[in-house]
């Protein structure tokens, strides 16, 4: 066990290439000893980059059509699309016509997500191995099940989900599923399902060794889980010009923290709820996410003698 | 799976439908406070700026405000995060200037927390009860109205308002915001009713009704004419329209209008910011001015510019009416109508306008304190959120206490002038405008990836708008420093006025200017002190803001 361990934790980068690359450099930039990723690695949106004639491409971004030539211009446009957390998807006018078909669109998403995740795992292995930085990763509720398999292929990064992992004298358990959301994302469970999964994980813990939780879903009513209040048709409720908010975390996650009392509990899922707090003896933290701006939000946590001695939110 | 133009989305969390379009506009108009903006213009410009043209001043204010409005709108679209200047300036120009700019706002939101708290009694409840008392012939209401405008009445009422708002915000915001929508509706209804009354009961009807209600109070016969006569004797004079005296009193309009960009402070919570933020800020400014122009024209025609001038002049010089502060135009409408029910509606409507800055100020200041706490600039206590109520109770209470102190000083010390803080705000807006100019050059990748990566004749549009905003802000600053009523009147044209008075000490205006300047640099001092303290504990505060290399 290191006498003092500094962990860099970030989450919810949702397909932003720029932010993922920052994540890989964050440990050396901030002087952290290890990195933990809290889930939701894949993007939500796809922007068709249509080859309208040989060597000429067009894409709609933020309401404007960008017409570019193959080469540097096209690379720049695709970078811009990736920075905003969208997947550029090179395609043809014929394919665009059938992208409205849900099955075809799903296949396109699967293809582009798999390609990107695979490339990122290779990149993470290379960079973090070279830096000698242990890296615990997991998928989140928005990641398709295949993302977990891809993370498991890493030979340096560790797919930490669903098991107990040793990290410099601490034992870490990770779980990336969330409880039910209005969007019915790919990896959701009921509160009962969450409680059962966390019970199974807690059963793997060794007595007497400090524990860290890495759970995508934040604990209910903790201040880490304040999300915009939505109507049934997914509109933001507002009053007096201000959007209304409500706690949306998991009661099962909260119960697990109260029962196990880990030294640290890391969370994500609710991007706008950057916050820290305590539940009993546990320091709880959600660094939030602003991946759409190309900014990596994270938190540096310093642990010493089995306890948290400090934390610092950073925005890289 | 969902499709919007050129963008395909899969089933994933957080993809909400567009909302808040109307709410965002209301939020910004709320912060402008059309009622207060008009009140100051109507009370002060005809009285103390001879040659001033109110409608001209509105238009000049709009021209001066719009570039700054666009700067905030474009930055909010590029960086859709809550925190406004703290985020923009920190990211573009660095954390020190970010803290400096943001702290100016926070400090003056504390201080200006005391101002609308005082206005609540002075221009809201006082005139409401006074008009009900005079129209209804009810002496008790009249006495209550007169008590509200005393320093004691102002402080006690303001403290109750502050305490109520801090308590309500600490318990949760949702219910309040729903009520706020209703109050805004009543306030707008009040303005509509004022327009209707002034259109139908102007001219001689207004004079007759005014005399009917005020003669018993003043003991005069024909109070309307007496107020004009005494003001003229005491030096009140009108003058032909003059550009200089139309430009200088923009100070009173700018004070409200420039806050059309307030939704930038809740930018992280507004979806599709690239569209809503871009238009809601300038539209809020234009709409506010449009309403103000129409209503002002109606009131001027109904009451007459001369009477508007003497009614603003009377409390400070002649005092025929025996009132410490000028009556707001809503009260004039109440007398014009001669109807108790109308007086009640327009009076209640104006109560809302009188304090409408306050909720936003308290919320924005407490949000800033929370952000400083999260970033380690202030102790972590400021970042604490109540587990029970999910609100930053500690920060809210701090803001409430600071505003209470400001209220006491404002109500008891005439040296605390209403406009003194705006020069500090202007410095903050200047820093944001410089950030806008620099954005495409210092954060090229972020700008190119943003929805406002537009060019005009090869130049980034945001840089051009930033330069225009800076120029407009210099004009606004010049107006404040030349305005004899601003409290920071240290310039005569472009020349500096004498710094010391006859007693050899600093003039009050120069002293107030230095206080405002002190608040400008205090954020920088706070950041440096915090950086040193945190460094001793092994925390590099600068790391919060440094950009991680991508390669």
mmCIF file of N, CA, C and O in Angstrom, chain A residues 11 41 43 58 98 137 153:
data_model
loop_
_atom_site.group_PDB
_atom_site.id
_atom_site.type_symbol
_atom_site.label_atom_id
_atom_site.label_comp_id
_atom_site.label_asym_id
_atom_site.label_seq_id
_atom_site.Cartn_x
_atom_site.Cartn_y
_atom_site.Cartn_z
ATOM 1 N N UNK A 11 -16.000 10.505 -15.259
ATOM 2 C CA UNK A 11 -17.119 9.662 -15.681
ATOM 3 C C UNK A 11 -17.907 10.355 -16.793
ATOM 4 O O UNK A 11 -17.696 11.540 -17.057
ATOM 5 N N UNK A 41 -19.135 5.479 -21.575
ATOM 6 C CA UNK A 41 -18.007 5.819 -22.447
ATOM 7 C C UNK A 41 -18.487 6.124 -23.865
ATOM 8 O O UNK A 41 -17.849 6.875 -24.589
ATOM 9 N N UNK A 43 -21.025 7.387 -27.081
ATOM 10 C CA UNK A 43 -21.798 8.586 -27.410
ATOM 11 C C UNK A 43 -23.277 8.295 -27.612
ATOM 12 O O UNK A 43 -23.700 7.139 -27.683
ATOM 13 N N UNK A 58 -20.561 16.289 -47.014
ATOM 14 C CA UNK A 58 -21.403 17.285 -46.334
ATOM 15 C C UNK A 58 -21.920 16.725 -45.017
ATOM 16 O O UNK A 58 -22.238 15.534 -44.918
ATOM 17 N N UNK A 98 -32.004 5.522 -45.759
ATOM 18 C CA UNK A 98 -32.578 4.413 -44.969
ATOM 19 C C UNK A 98 -32.172 4.492 -43.494
ATOM 20 O O UNK A 98 -32.525 3.622 -42.708
ATOM 21 N N UNK A 137 -11.737 0.602 -15.221
ATOM 22 C CA UNK A 137 -12.777 1.131 -16.120
ATOM 23 C C UNK A 137 -14.049 0.303 -15.952
ATOM 24 O O UNK A 137 -14.000 -0.845 -15.509
ATOM 25 N N UNK A 153 -11.183 -6.710 -23.052
ATOM 26 C CA UNK A 153 -10.073 -7.108 -23.933
ATOM 27 C C UNK A 153 -8.792 -6.322 -23.650
ATOM 28 O O UNK A 153 -7.725 -6.658 -24.169
#
